[in-house]
XYZ file of C-alpha atoms in Angstrom:
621
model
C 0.000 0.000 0.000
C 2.554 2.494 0.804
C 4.325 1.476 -2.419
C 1.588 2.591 -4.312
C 0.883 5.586 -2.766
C 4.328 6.863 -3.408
C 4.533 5.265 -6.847
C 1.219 7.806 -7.029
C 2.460 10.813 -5.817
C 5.710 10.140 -8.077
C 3.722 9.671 -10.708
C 1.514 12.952 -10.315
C 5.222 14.586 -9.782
C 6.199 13.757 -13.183
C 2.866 14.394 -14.988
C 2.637 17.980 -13.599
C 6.380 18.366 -14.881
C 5.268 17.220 -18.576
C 1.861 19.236 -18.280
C 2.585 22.246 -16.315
C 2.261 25.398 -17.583
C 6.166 26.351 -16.811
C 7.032 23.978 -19.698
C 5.665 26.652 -21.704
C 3.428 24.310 -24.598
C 3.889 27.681 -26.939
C 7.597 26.573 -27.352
C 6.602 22.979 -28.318
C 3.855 24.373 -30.932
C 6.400 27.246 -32.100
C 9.520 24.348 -33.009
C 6.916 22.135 -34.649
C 4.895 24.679 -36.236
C 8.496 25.665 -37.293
C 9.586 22.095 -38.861
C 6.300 21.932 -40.290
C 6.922 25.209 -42.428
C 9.842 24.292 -43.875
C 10.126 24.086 -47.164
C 13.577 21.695 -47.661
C 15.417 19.621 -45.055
C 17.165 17.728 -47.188
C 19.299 15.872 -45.129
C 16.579 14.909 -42.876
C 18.009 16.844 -40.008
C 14.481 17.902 -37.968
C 13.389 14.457 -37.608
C 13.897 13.838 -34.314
C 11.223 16.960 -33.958
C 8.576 14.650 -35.418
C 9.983 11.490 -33.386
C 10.230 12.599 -30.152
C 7.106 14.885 -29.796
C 6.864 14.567 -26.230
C 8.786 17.899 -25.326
C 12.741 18.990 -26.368
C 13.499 19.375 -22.979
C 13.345 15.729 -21.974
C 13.960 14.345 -25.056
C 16.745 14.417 -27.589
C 15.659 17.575 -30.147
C 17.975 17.936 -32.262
C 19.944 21.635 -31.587
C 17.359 22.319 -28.990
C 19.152 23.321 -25.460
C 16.301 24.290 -22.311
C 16.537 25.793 -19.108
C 16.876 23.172 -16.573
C 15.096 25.079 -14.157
C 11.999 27.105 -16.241
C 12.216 24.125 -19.171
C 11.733 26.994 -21.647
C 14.040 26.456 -25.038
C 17.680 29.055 -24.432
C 19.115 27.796 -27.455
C 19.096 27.138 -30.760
C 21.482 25.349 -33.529
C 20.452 24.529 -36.828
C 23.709 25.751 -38.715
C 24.975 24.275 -42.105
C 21.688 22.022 -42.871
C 20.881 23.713 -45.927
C 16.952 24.855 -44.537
C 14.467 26.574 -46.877
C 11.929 28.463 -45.588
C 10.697 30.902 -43.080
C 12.338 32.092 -39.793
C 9.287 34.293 -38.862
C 7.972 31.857 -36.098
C 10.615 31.841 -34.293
C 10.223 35.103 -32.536
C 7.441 33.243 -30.477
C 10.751 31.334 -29.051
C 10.703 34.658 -26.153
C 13.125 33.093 -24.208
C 15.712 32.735 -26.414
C 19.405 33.299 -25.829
C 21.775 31.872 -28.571
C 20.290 31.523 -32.001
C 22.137 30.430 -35.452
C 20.916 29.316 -38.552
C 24.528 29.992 -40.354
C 24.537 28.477 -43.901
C 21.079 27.540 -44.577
C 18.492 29.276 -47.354
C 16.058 31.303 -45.028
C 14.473 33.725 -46.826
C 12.900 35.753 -44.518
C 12.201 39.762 -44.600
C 11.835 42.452 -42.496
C 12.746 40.581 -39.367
C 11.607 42.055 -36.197
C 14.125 40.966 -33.233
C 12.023 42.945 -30.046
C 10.609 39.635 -28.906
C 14.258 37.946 -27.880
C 14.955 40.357 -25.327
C 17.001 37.759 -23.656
C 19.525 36.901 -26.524
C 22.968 37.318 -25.849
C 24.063 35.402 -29.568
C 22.555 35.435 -32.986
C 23.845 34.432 -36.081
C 21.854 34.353 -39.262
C 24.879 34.643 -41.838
C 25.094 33.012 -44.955
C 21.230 32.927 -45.847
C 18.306 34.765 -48.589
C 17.485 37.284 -45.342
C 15.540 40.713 -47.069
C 14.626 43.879 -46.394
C 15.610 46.652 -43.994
C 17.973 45.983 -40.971
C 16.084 43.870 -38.548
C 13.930 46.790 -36.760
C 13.482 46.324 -32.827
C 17.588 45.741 -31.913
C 17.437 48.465 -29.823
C 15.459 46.158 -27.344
C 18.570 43.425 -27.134
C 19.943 45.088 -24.539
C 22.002 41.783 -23.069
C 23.428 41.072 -26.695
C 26.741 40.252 -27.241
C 27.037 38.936 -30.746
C 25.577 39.975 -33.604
C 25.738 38.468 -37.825
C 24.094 39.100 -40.092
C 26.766 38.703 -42.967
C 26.470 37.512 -46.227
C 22.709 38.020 -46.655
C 20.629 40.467 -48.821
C 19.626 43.184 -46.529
C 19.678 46.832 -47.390
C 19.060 50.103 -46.685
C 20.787 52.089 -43.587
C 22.746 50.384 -40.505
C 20.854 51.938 -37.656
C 23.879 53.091 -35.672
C 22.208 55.156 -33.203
C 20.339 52.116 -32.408
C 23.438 50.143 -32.141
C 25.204 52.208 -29.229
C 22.300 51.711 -26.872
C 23.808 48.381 -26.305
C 26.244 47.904 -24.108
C 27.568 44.895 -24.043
C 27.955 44.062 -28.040
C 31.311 42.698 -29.186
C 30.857 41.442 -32.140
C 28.827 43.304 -35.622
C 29.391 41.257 -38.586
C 27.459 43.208 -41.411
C 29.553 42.171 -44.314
C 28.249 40.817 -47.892
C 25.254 43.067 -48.180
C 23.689 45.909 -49.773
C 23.686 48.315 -47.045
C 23.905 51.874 -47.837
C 24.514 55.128 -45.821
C 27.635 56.183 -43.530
C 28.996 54.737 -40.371
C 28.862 58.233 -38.740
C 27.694 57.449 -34.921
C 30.066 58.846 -32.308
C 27.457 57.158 -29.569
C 29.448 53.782 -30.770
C 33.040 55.051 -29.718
C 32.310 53.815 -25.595
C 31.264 50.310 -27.104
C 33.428 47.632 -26.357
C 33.460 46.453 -29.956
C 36.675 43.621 -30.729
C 35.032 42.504 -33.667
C 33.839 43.687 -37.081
C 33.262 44.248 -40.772
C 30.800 45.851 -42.511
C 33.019 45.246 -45.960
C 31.147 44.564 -49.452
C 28.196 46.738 -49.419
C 27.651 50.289 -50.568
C 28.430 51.990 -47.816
C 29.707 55.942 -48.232
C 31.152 58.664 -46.439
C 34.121 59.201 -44.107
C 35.147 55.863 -41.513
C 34.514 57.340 -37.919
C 38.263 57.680 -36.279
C 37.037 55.233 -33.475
C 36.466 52.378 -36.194
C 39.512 53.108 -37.578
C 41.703 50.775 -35.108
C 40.226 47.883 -37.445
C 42.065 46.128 -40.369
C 41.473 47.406 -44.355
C 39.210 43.705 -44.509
C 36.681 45.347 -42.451
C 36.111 47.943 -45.197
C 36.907 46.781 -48.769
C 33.840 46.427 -51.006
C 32.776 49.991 -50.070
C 33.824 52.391 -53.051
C 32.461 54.918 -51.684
C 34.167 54.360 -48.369
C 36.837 56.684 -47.223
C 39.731 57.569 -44.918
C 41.802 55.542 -42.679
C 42.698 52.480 -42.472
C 41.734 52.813 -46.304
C 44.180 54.185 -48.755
C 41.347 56.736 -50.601
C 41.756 60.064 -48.278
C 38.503 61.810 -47.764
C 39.575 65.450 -48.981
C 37.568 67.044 -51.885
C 36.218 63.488 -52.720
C 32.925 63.419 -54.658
C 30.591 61.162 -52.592
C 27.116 60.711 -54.541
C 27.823 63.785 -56.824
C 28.182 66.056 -53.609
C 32.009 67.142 -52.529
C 32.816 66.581 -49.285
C 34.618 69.537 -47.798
C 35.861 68.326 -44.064
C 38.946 70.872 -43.531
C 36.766 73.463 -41.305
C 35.488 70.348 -39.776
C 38.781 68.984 -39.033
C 40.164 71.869 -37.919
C 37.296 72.802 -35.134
C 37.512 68.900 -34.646
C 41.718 69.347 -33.481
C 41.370 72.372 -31.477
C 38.475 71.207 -29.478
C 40.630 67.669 -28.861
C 43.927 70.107 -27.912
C 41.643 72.256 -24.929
C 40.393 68.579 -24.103
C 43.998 66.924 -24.155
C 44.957 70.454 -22.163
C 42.534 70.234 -19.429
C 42.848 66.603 -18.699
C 46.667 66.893 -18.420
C 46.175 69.805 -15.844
C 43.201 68.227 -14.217
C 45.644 64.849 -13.548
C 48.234 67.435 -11.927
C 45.901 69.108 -9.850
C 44.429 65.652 -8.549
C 48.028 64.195 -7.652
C 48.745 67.691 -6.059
C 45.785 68.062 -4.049
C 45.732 64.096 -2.734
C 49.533 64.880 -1.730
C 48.606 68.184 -0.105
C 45.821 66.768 1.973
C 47.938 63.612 2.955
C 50.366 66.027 4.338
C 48.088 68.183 6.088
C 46.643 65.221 8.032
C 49.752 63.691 8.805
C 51.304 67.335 9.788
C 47.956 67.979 12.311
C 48.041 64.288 13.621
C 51.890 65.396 14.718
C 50.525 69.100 16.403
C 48.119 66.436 18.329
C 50.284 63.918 19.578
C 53.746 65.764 20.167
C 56.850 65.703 19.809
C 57.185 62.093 21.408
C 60.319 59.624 21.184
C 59.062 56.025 21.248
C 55.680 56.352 22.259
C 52.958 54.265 20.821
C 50.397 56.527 19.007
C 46.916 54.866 18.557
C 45.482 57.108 16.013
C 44.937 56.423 12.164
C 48.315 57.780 11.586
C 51.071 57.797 13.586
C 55.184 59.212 14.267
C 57.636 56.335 15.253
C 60.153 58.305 16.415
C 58.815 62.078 17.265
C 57.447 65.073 14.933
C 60.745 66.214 13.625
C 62.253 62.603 12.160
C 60.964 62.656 8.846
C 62.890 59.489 7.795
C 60.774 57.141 10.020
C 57.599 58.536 9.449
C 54.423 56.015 9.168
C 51.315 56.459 7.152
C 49.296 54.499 8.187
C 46.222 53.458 6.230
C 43.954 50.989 8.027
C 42.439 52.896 11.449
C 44.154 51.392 14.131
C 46.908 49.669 12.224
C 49.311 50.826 14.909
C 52.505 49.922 13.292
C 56.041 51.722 14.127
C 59.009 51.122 12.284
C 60.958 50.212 15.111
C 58.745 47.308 15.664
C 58.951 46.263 12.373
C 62.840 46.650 11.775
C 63.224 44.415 15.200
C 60.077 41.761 14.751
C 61.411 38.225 13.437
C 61.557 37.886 9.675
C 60.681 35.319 7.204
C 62.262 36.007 3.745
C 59.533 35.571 0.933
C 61.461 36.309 -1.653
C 63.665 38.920 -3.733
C 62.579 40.628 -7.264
C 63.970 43.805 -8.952
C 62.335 45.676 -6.977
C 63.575 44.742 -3.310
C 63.404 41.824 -0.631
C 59.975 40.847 0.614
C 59.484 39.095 4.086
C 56.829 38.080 6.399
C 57.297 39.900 9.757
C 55.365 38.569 13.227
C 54.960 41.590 15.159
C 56.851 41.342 18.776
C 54.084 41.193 21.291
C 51.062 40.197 19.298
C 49.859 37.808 16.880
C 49.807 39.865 13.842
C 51.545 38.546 10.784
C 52.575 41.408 7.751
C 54.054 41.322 4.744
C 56.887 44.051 4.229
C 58.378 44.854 1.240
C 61.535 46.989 1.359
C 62.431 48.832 -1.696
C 65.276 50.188 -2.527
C 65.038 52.582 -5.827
C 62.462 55.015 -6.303
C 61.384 58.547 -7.112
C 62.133 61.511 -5.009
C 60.428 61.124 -1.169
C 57.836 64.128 -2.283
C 56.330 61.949 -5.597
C 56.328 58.702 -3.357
C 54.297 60.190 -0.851
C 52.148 61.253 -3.344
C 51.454 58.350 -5.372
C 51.604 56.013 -2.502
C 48.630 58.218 -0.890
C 46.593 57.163 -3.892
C 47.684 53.198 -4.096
C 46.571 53.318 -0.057
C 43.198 54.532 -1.371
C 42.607 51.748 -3.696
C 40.158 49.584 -2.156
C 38.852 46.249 -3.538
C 37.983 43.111 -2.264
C 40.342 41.495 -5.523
C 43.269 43.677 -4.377
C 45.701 43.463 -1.428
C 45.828 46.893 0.154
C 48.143 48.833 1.246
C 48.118 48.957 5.018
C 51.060 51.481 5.930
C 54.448 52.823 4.661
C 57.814 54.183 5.910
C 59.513 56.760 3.913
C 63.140 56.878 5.106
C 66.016 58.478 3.005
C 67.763 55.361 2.569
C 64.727 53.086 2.394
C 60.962 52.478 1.427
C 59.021 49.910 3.423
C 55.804 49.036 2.488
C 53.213 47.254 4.769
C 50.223 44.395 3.318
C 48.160 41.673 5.152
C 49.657 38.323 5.243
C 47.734 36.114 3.288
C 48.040 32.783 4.256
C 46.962 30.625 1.365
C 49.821 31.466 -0.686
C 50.172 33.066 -4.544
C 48.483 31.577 -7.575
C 51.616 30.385 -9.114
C 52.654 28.151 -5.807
C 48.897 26.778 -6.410
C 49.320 25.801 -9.698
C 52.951 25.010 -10.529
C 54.379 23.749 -6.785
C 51.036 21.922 -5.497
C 51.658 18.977 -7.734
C 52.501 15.035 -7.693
C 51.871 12.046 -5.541
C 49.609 13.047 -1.919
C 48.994 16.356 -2.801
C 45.441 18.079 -4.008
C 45.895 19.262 -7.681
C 43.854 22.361 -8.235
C 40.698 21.876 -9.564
C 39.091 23.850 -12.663
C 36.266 25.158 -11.012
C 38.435 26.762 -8.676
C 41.428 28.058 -11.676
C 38.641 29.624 -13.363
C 37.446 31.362 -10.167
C 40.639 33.082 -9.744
C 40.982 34.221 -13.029
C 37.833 35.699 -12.601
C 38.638 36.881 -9.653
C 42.179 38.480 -10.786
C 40.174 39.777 -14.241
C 37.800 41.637 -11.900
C 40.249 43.285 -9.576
C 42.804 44.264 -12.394
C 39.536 45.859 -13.995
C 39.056 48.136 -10.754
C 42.192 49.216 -10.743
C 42.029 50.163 -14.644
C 39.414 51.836 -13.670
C 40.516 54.653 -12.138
C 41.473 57.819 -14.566
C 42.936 60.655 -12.144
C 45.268 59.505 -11.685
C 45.686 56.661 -14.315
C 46.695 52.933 -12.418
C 48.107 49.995 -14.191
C 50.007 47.273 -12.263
C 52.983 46.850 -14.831
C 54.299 43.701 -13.474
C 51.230 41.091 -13.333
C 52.292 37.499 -12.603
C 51.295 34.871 -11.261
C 53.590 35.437 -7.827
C 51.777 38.149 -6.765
C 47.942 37.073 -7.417
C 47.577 35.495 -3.852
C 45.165 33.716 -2.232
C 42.787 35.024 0.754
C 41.329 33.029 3.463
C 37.804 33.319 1.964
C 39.553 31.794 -1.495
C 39.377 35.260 -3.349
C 42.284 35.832 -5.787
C 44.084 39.589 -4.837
C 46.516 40.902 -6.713
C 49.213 42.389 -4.767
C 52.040 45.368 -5.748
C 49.767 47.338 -7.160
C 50.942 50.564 -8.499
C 54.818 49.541 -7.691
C 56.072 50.874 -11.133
C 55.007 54.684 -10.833
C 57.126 54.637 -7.969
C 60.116 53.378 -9.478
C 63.070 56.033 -11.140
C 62.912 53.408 -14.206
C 60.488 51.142 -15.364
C 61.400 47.420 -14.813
C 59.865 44.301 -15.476
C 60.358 41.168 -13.064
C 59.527 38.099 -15.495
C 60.223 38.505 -19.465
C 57.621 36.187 -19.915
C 54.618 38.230 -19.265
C 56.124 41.913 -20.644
C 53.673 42.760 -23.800
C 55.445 43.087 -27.138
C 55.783 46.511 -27.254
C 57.559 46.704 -24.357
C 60.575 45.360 -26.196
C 60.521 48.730 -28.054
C 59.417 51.392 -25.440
C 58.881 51.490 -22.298
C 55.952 53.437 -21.729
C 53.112 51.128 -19.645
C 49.641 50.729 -20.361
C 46.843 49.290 -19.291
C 46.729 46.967 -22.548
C 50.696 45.834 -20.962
C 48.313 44.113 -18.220
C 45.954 42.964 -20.812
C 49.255 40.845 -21.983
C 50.579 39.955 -19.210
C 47.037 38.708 -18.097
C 46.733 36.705 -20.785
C 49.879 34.546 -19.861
C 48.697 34.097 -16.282
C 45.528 32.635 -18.235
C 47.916 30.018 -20.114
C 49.324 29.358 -16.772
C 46.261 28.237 -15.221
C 44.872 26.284 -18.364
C 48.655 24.675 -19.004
C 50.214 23.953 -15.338
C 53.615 24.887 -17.292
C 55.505 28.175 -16.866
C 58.284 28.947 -19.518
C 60.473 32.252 -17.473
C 63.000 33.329 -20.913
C 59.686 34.831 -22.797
C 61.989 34.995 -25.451
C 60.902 33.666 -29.031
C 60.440 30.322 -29.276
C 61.108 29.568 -25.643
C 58.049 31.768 -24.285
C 54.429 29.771 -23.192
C 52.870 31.848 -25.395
C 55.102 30.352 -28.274
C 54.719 26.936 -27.321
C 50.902 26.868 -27.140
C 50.432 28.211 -30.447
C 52.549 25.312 -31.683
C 50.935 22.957 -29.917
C 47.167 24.140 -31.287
C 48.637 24.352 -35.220
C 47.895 22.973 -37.728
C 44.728 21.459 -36.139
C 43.446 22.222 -32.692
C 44.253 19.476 -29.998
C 43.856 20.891 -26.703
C 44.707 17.952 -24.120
C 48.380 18.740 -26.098
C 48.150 21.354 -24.235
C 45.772 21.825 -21.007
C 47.351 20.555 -17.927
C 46.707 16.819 -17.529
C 45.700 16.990 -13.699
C 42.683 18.546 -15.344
C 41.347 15.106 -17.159
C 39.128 15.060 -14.525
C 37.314 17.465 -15.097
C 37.117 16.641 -18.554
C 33.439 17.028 -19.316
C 34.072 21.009 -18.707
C 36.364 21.137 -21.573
C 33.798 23.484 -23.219
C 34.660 26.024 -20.832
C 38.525 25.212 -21.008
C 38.713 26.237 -24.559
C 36.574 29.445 -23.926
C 38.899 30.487 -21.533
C 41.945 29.667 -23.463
C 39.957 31.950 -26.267
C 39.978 34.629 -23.855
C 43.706 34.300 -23.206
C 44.563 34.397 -27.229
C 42.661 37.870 -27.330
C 44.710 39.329 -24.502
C 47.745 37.814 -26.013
C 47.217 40.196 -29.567
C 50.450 41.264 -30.956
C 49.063 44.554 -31.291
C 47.585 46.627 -28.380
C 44.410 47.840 -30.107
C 43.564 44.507 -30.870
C 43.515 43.526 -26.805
C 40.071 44.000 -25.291
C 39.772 46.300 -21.956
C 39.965 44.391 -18.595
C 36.422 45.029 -18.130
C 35.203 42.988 -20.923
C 37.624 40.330 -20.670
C 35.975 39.748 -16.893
C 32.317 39.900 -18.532
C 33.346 37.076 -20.905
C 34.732 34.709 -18.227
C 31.688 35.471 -16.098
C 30.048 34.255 -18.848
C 32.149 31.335 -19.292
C 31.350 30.631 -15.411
C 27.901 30.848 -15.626
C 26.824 29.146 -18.779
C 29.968 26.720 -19.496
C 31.411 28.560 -22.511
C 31.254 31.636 -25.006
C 31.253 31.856 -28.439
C 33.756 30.481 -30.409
C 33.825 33.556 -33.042
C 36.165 35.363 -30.227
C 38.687 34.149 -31.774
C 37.846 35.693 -35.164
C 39.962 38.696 -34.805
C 43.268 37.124 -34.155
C 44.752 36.561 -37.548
C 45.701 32.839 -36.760
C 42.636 31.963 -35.761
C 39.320 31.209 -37.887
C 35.655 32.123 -37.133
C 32.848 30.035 -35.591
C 29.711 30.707 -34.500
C 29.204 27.773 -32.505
C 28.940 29.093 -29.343
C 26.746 29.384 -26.531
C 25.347 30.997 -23.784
């Protein structure tokens, strides 16, 4: 009896799965009214549709991909089948995130794209698509990628539309009869790595902020001027009308010289000001307390050895921090390690428990611009970054104060935590801390007045917290330095070998090795030509792709994510772009591994701006 009650109730479980209304019947009805419309499948490729009728969330549709949770249809595939017909009924698919129907013969027109306002991918290049631009793509606010390539749509690009989306990476317009210009300053802020609008009948002057892409993006357009195209755009006859720019252009360079004018003095004035204030509260904090030899002072900043000693003043930071350099210079020492920079230990504080990190450096600006800067790096706050708790500026010596994080650096966790009784690190957890490290060196990029970059990324100082949160430490170390340096050859960006001005594309680089790092388990120090990691994984992925050649074999395991393995290594490829312009910002380069995290991969066609590298659509979330 009690069998068959619970057989019952597990029964009425799964029939109010298969019937309730969260299964959404209107997605059923929409695929097969779908299949049912089509004019060719040649090869047969919808049949399962018509087999298993039931519902494509429990049974094997083919291309079909559901929620697991609302069992509503995310994702579509139907690429390279060679489908006539009618793509109209698939806007009743409203929950739709990734859609492609690459390479087939759909012949729609006039699509209407407001009722996906969840898609993040769609691809519908290579078909008979008519008409107008697809109207409602201002309502796509989450998408990402975008083709439409190789189709016969026409009239205008709707560029305003365009820039009221955010997040879009990739615009693939080419092969079509579009007309009009490009002109849309609104697009400059996109994040845009990838795109071509080449082939059509395009006219006017390329924008200066699409410039940055390669001649292939533009070709086909006859009409088409200025750079990167050879035809210049003065007293060129566009459509019968001359195009005079030169008043343009010259309103255009003086309003960019009072821009580049201000900004430059506004940057002075910030540094100035910060290092003015810093003094001033350090100067009261000295009126308050005294002139004092030895005494403890309690307050957020404190004198180790009385007003007048300016070479073993503290700034300290962290409220109650109550660190004095005599303490320090007497507390037993752990050495950590020595770079170009100086000798790093780990210092237990006599009479207490607390454990520091102090980093003594020996070369750097005058005292004045390390006060300065350093009262800016102790403002950076971020739960991805170690922060600066104090300093001591001596004349002979710099000592800066962190935490000590116990859990050691990313490069001990994946390069020394290896072999027989030890726990290899998982890929779950990797691709945590590269998210983790992508977010904070994204923060710190962040900040324009004054302008941050790290200029030494690696994996020895990304270290662990006690929560399991990747930090990356030394922030901000090269603007203090008389020269810039560079600890490890092996991440310094190709341009570096040239110049040595920094940039926040140098981290981009440098990123991308720690991301080779993580997905290889191998670190190669010379980074000189053939010897470098980056080298040897391009090797290792030509002529054909094999990517257990290549991923760290502690990670067959985990072998069923591979999906997200090669996303990430995508990601890693695009920060690794010989040129700078062709590296995405740290901001977007943390979007697309959140993605990666949350929906197992991203789309292949990342990968189609890296010369090397060829482009697919098969992607996902």
């Amino acid at each position: 009896m009690i069998l068959a009650s619970k057989f019952f109730v597990l029964s009425i479980f799964f029939f109010s799965i298969l019937f309730s209304p969260s299964l959404s019947n209107s997605d059923i009805n929409t695929l097969l009214s779908f299949e049912a419309s089509l004019i060719s499948d040649p090869h047969n490729s919808l049949s399962s549709w018509r087999v298993n009728s039931t519902h494509p969330c429990f049974d094997s549709w083919f291309g079909v991909t559901c929620n697991p949770r609302t069992h509503r249809v995310i994702k579509l595939l139907l690429e390279n089948l060679n489908l006539t017909g009618s793509a109209h009924s698939l806007s009743q698919l409203t929950h739709l995130r990734v859609l492609s129907l690459n390479y087939n013969n759909f012949s729609s027109s006039n699509l209407n794209l407001s009722s996906w306002p969840n898609m993040k991918h769609l691809y519908l290049s290579h078909n008979l698509f008519n008409g107008i631009f697809p109207t409602g793509i201002v309502d796509l606010h989450r998408l990402l990628r975008l083709d439409l390539s190789h189709n016969n749509l026409t009239g205008e690009i709707p560029m305003t539309e365009l820039s009221r989306l955010p997040n879009l990476l990739t615009l693939r317009l080419e092969a079509n009869s579009f007309t009009g210009t490009l002109d849309s300053d609104n697009l400059s802020s996109l994040s845009i790595l990838d795109f071509n609008v080449s082939d059509n009948r395009l006219t006017g002057q390329i924008p200066t902020w699409l410039s940055r892409f390669p001649v292939s993006s533009f070709v086909g357009n006859k009409n088409l001027c200025g750079g990167p195209l050879d035809s210049a755009c003065s007293n060129r006859t566009v459509d019968g009308e001359t195009a005079v720019r030169s008043r343009e252009s010259s309103r255009l360079g003086t309003a960019v010289l009072i821009i580049v004018i201000f900004e430059a003095t506004a940057i002075v004035a910030a540094i100035v000001t910060v290092t003015w204030y810093c003094y001033k509260r350090r100067r009261r904090q000295r009126m308050r307390n005294g002139s004092v030899s030895g005494e403890d002072h309690k307050g957020k900043y404190g004198v180790g050895r009385g007003a007048r000693d300016e070479e073993m003043a503290v700034f300290d930071f962290d409220q109650g921090c109550n660190i004095k350099v005599d303490d320090l210079l007497k507390s037993s020492a752990e050495l950590l390690g020595k770079g170009s920079v100086g000798t790093t230990y780990k210092v237990k504080m006599d009479g207490g428990d607390a454990v520091v990190v102090v980093k003594r450096v020996w070369e750097r600006k005058k005292r004045r611009e390390v006060d300065g800067w350093l009262c800016v790096i102790g403002g950076v706050t971020h739960s991805n970054i170690v922060s600066l708790r104090a300093y001591s500026n001596s004349k002979d010596e710099l000592l800066l104060v962190y935490d000590f994080l116990p859990n050691g650096s990313l490069h001990s966790l994946v390069h020394e935590n290896r072999g027989p009784g030890r726990t290899p690190l998982d890929w779950s957890t990797r691709l945590k801390l590269a998210s983790d490290t992508a977010k904070g060196l994204a923060f710190l990029h962040s900040y324009n007045k004054p302008k941050l970059f790290h200029g030494s990324l690696t994996s020895s100082n990304i270290v662990v917290d006690q929560l399991g949160n990747a930090r990356i430490s030394d922030i901000g170390l090269q603007q203090l330095m008389h020269t810039p340096f560079f600890i490890n050859n092996a991440y310094k960006a190709p341009e570096l070998k040239l110049q040595r001005k920094f940039t926040h594309k140098c981290d981009v680089y440098s990123f991308g090795v720690v991301l080779l790092e993580i997905l290889t388990g191998k670190i190669m120090e010379t980074g000189d030509g053939e010897s470098s990691i980056v080298e040897w994984v391009r090797r290792q992925m030509e002529p054909e792709e094999k990517p257990w050649e290549v991923f760290d074999f502690e990670l067959l395991r985990d072998r069923e994510l591979e999906e997200e393995m090669r996303a990430l290594l995508q990601v890693a490829f695009m920060c690794l772009a010989a040129l700078p312009k062709d590296r995405p910002k740290m901001s977007v380069i943390y979007r697309m591994i959140e993605d990666i995290r949350a929906k197992g991969s991203i789309d292949a066609s990342i990968n189609s701006i890296m010369s090397n590298l060829s482009y697919d659509s098969s992607a996902d979330q």
